[in-house]
GROMACS .gro file of C-alpha atoms in nm:
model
  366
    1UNK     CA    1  -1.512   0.590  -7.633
    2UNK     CA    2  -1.243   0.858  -7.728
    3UNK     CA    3  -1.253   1.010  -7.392
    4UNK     CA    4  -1.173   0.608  -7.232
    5UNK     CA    5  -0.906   0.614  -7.543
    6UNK     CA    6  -0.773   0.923  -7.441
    7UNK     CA    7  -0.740   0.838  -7.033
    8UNK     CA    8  -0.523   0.487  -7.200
    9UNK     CA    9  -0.353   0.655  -7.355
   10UNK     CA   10  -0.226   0.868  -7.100
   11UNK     CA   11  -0.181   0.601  -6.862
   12UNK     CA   12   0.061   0.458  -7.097
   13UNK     CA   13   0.272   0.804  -7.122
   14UNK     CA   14   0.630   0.725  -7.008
   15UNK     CA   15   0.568   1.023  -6.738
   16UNK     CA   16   0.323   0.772  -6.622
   17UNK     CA   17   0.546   0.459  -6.636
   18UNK     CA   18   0.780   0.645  -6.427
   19UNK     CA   19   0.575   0.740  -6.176
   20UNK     CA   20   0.487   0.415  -6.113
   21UNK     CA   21   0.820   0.297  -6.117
   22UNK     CA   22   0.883   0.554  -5.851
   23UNK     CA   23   0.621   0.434  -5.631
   24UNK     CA   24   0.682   0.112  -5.621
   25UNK     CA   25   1.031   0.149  -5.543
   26UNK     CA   26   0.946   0.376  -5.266
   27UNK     CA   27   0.693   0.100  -5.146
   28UNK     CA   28   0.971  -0.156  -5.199
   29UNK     CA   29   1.245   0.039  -4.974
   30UNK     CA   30   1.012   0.120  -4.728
   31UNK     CA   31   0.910  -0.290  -4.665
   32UNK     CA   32   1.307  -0.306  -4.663
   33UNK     CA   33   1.331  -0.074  -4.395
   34UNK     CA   34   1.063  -0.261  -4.216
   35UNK     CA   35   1.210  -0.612  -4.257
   36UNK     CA   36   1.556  -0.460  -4.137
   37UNK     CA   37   1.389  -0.285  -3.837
   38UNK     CA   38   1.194  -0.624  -3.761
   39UNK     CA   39   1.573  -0.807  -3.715
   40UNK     CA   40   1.765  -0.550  -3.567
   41UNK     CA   41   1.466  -0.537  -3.276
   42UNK     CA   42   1.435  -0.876  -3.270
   43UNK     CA   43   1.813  -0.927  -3.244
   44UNK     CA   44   1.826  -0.681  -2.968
   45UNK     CA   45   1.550  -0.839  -2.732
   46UNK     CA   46   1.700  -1.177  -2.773
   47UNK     CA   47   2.084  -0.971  -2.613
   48UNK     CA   48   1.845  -0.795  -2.372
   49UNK     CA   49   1.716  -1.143  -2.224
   50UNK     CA   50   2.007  -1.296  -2.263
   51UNK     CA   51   2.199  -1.026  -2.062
   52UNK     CA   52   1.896  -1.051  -1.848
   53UNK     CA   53   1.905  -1.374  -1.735
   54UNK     CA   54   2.272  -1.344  -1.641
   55UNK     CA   55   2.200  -1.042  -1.439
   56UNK     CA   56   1.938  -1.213  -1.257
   57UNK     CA   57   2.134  -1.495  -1.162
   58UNK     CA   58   2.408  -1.275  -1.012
   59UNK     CA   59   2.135  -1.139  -0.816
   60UNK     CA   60   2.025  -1.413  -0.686
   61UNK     CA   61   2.350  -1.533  -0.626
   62UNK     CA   62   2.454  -1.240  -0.415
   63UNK     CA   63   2.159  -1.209  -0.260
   64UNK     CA   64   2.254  -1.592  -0.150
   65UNK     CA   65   2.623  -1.517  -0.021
   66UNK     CA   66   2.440  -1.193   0.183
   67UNK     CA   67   2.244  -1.465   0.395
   68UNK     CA   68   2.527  -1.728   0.393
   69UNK     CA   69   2.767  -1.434   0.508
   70UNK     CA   70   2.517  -1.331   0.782
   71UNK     CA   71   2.418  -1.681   0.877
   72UNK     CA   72   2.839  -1.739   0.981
   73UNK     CA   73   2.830  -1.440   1.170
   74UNK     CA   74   2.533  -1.569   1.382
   75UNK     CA   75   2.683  -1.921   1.423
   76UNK     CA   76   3.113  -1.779   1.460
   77UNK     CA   77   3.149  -1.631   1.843
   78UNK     CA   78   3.483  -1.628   1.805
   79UNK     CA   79   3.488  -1.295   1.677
   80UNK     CA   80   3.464  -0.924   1.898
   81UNK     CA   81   3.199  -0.804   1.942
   82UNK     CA   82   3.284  -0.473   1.719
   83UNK     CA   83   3.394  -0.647   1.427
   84UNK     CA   84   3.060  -0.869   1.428
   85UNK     CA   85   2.848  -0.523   1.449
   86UNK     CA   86   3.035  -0.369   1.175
   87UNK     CA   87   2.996  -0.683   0.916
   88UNK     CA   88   2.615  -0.678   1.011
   89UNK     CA   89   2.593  -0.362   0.949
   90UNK     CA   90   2.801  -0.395   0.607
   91UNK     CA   91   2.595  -0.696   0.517
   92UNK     CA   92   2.263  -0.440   0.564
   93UNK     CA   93   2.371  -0.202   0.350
   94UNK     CA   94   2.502  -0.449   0.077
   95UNK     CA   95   2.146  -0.601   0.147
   96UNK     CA   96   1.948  -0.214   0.051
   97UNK     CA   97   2.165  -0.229  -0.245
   98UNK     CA   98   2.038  -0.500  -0.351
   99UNK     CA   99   1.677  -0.521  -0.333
  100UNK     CA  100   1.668  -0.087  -0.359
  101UNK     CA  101   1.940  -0.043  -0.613
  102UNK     CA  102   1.816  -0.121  -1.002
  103UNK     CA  103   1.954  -0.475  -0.943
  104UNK     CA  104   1.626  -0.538  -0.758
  105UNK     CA  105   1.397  -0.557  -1.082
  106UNK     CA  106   1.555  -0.874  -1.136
  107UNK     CA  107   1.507  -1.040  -0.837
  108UNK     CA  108   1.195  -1.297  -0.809
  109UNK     CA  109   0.918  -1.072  -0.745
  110UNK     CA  110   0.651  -1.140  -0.478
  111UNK     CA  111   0.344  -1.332  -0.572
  112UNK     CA  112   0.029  -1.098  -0.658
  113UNK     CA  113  -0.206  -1.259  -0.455
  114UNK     CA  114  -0.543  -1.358  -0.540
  115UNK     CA  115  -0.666  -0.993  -0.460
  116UNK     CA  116  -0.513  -0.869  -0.760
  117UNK     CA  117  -0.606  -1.114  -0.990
  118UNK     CA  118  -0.943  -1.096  -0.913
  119UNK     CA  119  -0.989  -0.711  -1.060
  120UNK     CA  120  -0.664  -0.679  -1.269
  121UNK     CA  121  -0.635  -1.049  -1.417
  122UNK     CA  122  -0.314  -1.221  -1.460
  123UNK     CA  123  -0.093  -0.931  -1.487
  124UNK     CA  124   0.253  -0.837  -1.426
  125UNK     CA  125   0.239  -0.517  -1.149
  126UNK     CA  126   0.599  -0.522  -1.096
  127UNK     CA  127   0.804  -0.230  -1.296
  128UNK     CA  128   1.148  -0.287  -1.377
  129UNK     CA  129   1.225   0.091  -1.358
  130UNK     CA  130   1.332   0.241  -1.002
  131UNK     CA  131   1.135   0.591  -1.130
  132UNK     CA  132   0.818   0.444  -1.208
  133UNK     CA  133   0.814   0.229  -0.875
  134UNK     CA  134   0.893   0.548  -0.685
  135UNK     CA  135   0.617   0.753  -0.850
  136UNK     CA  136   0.356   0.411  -0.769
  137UNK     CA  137   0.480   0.505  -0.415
  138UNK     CA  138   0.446   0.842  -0.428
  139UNK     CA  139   0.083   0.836  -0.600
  140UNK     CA  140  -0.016   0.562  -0.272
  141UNK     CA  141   0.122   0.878  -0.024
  142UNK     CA  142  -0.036   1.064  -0.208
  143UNK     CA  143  -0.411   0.923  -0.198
  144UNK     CA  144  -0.368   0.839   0.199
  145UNK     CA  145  -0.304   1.229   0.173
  146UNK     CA  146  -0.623   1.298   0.017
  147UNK     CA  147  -0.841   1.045   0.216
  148UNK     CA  148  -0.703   1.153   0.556
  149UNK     CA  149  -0.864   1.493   0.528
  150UNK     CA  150  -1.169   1.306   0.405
  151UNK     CA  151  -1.201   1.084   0.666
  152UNK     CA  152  -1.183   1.340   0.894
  153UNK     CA  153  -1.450   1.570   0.715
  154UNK     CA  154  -1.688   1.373   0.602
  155UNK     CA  155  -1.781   1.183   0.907
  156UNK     CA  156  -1.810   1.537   1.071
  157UNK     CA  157  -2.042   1.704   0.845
  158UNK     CA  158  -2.281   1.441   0.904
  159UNK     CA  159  -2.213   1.461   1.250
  160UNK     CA  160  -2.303   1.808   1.232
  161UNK     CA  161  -2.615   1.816   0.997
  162UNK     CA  162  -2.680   1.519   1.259
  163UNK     CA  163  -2.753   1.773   1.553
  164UNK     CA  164  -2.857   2.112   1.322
  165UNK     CA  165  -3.080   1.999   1.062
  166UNK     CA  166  -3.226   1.614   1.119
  167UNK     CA  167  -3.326   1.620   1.507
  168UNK     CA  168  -3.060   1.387   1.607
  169UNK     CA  169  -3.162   1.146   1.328
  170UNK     CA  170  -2.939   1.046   1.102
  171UNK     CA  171  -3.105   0.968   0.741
  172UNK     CA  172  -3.053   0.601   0.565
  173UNK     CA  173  -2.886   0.777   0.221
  174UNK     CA  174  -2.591   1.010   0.378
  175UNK     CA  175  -2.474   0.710   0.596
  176UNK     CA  176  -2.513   0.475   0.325
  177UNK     CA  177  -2.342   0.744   0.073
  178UNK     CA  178  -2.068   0.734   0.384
  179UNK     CA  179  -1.991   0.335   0.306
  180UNK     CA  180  -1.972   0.366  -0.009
  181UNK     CA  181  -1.722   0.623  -0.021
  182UNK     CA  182  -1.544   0.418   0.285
  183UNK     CA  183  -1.558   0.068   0.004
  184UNK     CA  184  -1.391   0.285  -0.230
  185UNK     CA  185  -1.114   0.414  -0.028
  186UNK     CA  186  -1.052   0.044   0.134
  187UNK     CA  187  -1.050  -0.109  -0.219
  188UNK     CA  188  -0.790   0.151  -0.348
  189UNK     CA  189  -0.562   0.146  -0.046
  190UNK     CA  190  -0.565  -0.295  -0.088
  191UNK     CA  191  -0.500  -0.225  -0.439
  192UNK     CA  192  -0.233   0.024  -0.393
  193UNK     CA  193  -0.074  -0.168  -0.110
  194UNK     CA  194  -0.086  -0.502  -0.318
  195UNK     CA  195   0.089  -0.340  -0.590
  196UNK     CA  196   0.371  -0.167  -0.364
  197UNK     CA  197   0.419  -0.527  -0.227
  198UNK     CA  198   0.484  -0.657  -0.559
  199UNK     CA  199   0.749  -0.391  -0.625
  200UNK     CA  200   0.914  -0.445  -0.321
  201UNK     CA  201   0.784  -0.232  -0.029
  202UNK     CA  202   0.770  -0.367   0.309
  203UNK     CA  203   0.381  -0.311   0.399
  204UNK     CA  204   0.294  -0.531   0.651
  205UNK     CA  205   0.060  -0.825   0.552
  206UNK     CA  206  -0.188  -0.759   0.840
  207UNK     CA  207  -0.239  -0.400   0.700
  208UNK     CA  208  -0.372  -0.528   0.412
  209UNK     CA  209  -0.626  -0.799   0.586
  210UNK     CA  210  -0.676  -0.520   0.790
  211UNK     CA  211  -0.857  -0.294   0.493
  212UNK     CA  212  -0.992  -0.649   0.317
  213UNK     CA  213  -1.230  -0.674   0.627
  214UNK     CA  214  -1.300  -0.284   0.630
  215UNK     CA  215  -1.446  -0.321   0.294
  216UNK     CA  216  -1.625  -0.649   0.370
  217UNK     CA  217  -1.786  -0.434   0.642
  218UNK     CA  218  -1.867  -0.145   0.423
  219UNK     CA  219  -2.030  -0.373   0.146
  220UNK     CA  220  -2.216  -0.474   0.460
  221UNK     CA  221  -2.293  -0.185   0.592
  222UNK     CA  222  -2.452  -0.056   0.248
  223UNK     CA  223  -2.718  -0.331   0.301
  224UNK     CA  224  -2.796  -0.200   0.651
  225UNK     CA  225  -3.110  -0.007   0.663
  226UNK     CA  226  -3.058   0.211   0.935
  227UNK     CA  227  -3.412   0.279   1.119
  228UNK     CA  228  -3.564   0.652   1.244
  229UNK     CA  229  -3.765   0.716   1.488
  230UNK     CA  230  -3.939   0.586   1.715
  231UNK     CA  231  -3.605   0.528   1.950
  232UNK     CA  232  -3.371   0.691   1.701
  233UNK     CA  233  -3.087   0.815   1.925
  234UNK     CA  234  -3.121   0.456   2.062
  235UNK     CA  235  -3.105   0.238   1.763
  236UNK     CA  236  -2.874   0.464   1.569
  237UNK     CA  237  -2.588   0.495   1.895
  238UNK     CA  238  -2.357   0.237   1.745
  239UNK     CA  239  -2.389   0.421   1.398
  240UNK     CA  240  -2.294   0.774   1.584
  241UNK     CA  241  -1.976   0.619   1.819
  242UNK     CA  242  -1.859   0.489   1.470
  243UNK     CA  243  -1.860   0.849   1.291
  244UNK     CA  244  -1.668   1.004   1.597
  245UNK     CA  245  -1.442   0.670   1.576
  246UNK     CA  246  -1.343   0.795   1.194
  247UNK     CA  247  -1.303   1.116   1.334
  248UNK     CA  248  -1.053   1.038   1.527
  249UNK     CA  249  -0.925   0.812   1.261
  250UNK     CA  250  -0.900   1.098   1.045
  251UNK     CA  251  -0.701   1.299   1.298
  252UNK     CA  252  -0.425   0.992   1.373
  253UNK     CA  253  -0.390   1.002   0.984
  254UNK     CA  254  -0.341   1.339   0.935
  255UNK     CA  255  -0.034   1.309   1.189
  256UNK     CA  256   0.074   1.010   1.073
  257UNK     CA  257   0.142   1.123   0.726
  258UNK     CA  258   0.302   1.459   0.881
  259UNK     CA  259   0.544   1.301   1.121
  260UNK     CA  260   0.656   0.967   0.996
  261UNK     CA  261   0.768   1.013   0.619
  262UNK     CA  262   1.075   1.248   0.765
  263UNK     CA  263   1.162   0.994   0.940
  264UNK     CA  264   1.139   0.703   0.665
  265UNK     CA  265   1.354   0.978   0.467
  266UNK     CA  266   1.621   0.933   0.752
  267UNK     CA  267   1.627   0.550   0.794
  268UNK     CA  268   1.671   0.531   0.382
  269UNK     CA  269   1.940   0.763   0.421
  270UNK     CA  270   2.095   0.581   0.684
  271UNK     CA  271   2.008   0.262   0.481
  272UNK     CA  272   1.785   0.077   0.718
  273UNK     CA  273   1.498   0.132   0.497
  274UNK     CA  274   1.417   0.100   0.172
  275UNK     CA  275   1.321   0.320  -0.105
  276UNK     CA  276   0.950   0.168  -0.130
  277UNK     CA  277   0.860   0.069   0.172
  278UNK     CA  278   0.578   0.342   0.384
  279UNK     CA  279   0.510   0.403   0.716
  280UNK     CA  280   0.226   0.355   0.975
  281UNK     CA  281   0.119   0.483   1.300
  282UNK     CA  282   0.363   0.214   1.505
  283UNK     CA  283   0.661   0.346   1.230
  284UNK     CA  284   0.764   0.625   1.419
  285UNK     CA  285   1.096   0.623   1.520
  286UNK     CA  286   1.230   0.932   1.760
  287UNK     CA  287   1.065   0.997   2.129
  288UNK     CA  288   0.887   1.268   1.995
  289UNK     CA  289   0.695   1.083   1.771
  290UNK     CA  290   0.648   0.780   2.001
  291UNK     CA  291   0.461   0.966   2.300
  292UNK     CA  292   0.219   1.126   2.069
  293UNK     CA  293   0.113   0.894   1.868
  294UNK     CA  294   0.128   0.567   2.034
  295UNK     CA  295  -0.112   0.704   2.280
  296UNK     CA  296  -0.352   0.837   2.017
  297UNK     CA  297  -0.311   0.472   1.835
  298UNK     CA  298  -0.425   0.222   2.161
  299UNK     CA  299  -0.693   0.518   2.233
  300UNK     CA  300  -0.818   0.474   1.883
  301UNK     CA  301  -0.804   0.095   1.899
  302UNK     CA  302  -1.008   0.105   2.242
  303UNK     CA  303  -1.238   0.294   2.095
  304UNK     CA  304  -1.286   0.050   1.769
  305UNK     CA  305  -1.344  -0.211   2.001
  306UNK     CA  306  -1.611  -0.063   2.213
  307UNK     CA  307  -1.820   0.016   1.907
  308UNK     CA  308  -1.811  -0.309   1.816
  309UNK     CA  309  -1.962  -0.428   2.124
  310UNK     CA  310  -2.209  -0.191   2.109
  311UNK     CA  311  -2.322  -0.282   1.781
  312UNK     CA  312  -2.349  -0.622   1.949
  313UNK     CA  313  -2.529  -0.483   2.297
  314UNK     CA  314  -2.782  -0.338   2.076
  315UNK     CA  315  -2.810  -0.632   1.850
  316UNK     CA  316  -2.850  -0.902   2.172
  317UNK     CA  317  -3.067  -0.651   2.353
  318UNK     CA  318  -3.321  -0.613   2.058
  319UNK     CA  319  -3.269  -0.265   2.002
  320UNK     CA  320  -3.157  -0.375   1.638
  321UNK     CA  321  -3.177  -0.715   1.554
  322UNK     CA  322  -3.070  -0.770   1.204
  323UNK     CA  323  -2.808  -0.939   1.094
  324UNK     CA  324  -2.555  -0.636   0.979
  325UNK     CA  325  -2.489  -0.511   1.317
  326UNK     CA  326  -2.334  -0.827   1.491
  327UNK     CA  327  -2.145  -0.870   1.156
  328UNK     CA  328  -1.999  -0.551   1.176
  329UNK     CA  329  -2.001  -0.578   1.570
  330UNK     CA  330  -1.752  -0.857   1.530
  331UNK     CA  331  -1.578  -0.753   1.295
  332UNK     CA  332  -1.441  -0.425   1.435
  333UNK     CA  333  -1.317  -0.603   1.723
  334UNK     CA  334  -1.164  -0.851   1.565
  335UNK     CA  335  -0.938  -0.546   1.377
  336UNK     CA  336  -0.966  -0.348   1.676
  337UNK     CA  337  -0.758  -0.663   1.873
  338UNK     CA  338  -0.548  -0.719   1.603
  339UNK     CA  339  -0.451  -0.386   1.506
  340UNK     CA  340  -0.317  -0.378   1.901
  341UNK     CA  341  -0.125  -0.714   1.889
  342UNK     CA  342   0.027  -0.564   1.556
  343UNK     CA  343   0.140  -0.227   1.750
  344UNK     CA  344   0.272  -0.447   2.046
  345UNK     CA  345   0.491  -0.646   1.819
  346UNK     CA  346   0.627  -0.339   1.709
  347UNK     CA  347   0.699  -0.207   2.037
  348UNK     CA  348   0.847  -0.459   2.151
  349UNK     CA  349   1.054  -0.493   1.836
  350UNK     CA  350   1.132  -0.126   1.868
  351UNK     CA  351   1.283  -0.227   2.245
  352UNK     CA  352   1.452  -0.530   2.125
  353UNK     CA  353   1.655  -0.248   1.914
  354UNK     CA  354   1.729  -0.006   2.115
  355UNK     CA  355   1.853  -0.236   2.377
  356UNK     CA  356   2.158  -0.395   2.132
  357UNK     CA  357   2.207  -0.018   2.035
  358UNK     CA  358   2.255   0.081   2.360
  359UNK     CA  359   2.464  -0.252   2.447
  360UNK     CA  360   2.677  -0.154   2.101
  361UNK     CA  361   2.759   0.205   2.211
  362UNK     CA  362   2.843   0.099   2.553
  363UNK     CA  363   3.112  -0.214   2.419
  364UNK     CA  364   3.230   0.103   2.177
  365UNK     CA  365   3.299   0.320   2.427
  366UNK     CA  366   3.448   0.056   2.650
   0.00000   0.00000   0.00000
């Protein structure tokens, strides 16, 4: 009792009292502070959006007068020839401004797709910083980097171990290890290229198709038992043409990457290309670059197709009759003819331009 008397009274010192008096005004100014921070952040996101929405509607408005301005050039033929390549050209480079500049985070960005919502959910992929689109760019060159010299390795070490150590009999696991590593690659380059779209970049819808029916046909392909002996080097053919087909896969990436990204570097420079947008095997752009790899490109695309109709010979034949191999039979011709209508268009898109450069340096110099 004396000792709970004691602890009272000391609780009712005035050194006491005034500690708690200092506490609770501490308390007190610190809830201030928190109230005060509360409407000063509150006060600036409702200027931000309000200085927001007027910047996006003078986007969108010159991004308007851009195609009204071009649209009277194509319909005015009243005016020389010159003039009419110079305002074009003008009207381009106010056009990069636009959707490259930082004006272009608040332009309407382009739908997600259902792709993304199905593993990311409804969210919002598009950054409104130029830096952190650039680095989702640079992380997507990055991982074709990576995968290239994959896809050129792995397919070869089995390849190998193929002819040294299994008797020219390739094992169910390895292959099967193989897809899987090819749905995981497919499903990050969709991903990647979904998400570059979204910011902005210029990837070609069929590219993306493209790698949503490779990893149809590796999911496929994992259910695929792929049979031994008796007849291996019979019933496993398709499987072996489609290894040295991602061999040479591998090879056409590796060049890709090295060649083409100079010359994106060049067309942004010159402002016919954007800061996000990537290149491909029909991007190149100098002479050089054409006769290497556009051969290499319809080689490779000749070659897709005539696994595919293997896989189906062997299928219709009875060598293997399950279901897996006319699946993936038609499916890699179906990319292999589209991926070739896809580099046509190009080329002849790529003609289409150097013929009006050509016709524009001749009325120049006349």
């Amino acid at each position: 009792m004396a000792a709970a008397a004691n602890y009272n009274n000391n609780n009712n010192s005035p050194a006491a009292a005034a500690a708690e008096d200092t506490v609770e005004e501490e308390v007190a100014r610190v809830v201030e502070q928190a109230k005060e921070l509360q409407e000063t952040a509150a006060s600036l996101i409702a200027k931000s959006s309000h200085d927001e929405q007027s910047l996006r509607q003078k986007a969108l408005s010159l991004e308007s007068s851009v195609r009204r301005c071009r649209s009277l050039l194509n319909r005015n033929n009243r005016l020389a020839p010159k003039l009419v390549a110079k305002l074009e050209e003008d009207l381009q480079r106010a056009r990069c401004i636009i959707t490259d500049g930082d004006a272009s985070a608040f332009l309407p960005s382009k739908p997600q797709g259902r792709f993304l919502k199905m593993f990311l959910g409804p969210i919002n992929v598009r950054a409104s910083r130029k830096d952190v689109q650039w680095k989702v760019k640079e992380e997507y060159n990055s991982y074709r980097d990576r995968t290239a010299l994959l896809f050129l390795l792995f397919p070869s070490a089995l390849l190998c171990l193929r002819s040294w150590v299994w008797n020219g009999c390739l094992p169910t696991f390895p292959v099967q290890l193989y897809q899987a590593w090819l749905l995981f690659l497919y499903t990050g380059l969709a991903l990647r290229e979904n998400i570059l779209r979204a910011n902005g970049s210029d990837i070609r819808p069929w590219w993306i198709y493209h790698h949503y029916c490779a990893m149809i046909m590796a999911l496929v392909s994992l259910t695929w038992d792929i049979k031994g002996q008796p007849n291996c080097a019979q019933k496993q053919r398709g499987v072996q043409l489609f290894l040295q087909w991602a061999m040479m896969q591998g090879v056409a990436m590796l060049l890709q990457n090295r060649y083409q990204r100079q010359r994106l570097y060049t067309r942004i420079a010159l402002g016919k290309a954007k800061r996000m947008d990537v290149v491909w095997g029909e991007t190149a752009g100098v002479d050089g670059q054409l006769w290497l790899l556009y051969p290499i490109l319809f080689i490779l695309q000749g070659f897709e197709a005539y696994v595919g109709l293997q896989l189906l010979r062997t299928a219709f034949k009875g060598v293997t009759s399950e279901w897996q191999v006319i699946f993936c039979g038609i499916l890699l011709v179906f990319m292999a003819v589209g991926n070739f209508l896809n580099t046509v268009q190009t080329l002849m898109a790529k003609s289409r331009f150097k013929a009006k450069m050509k016709s524009k340096s001749k009325q120049e110099l006349d």
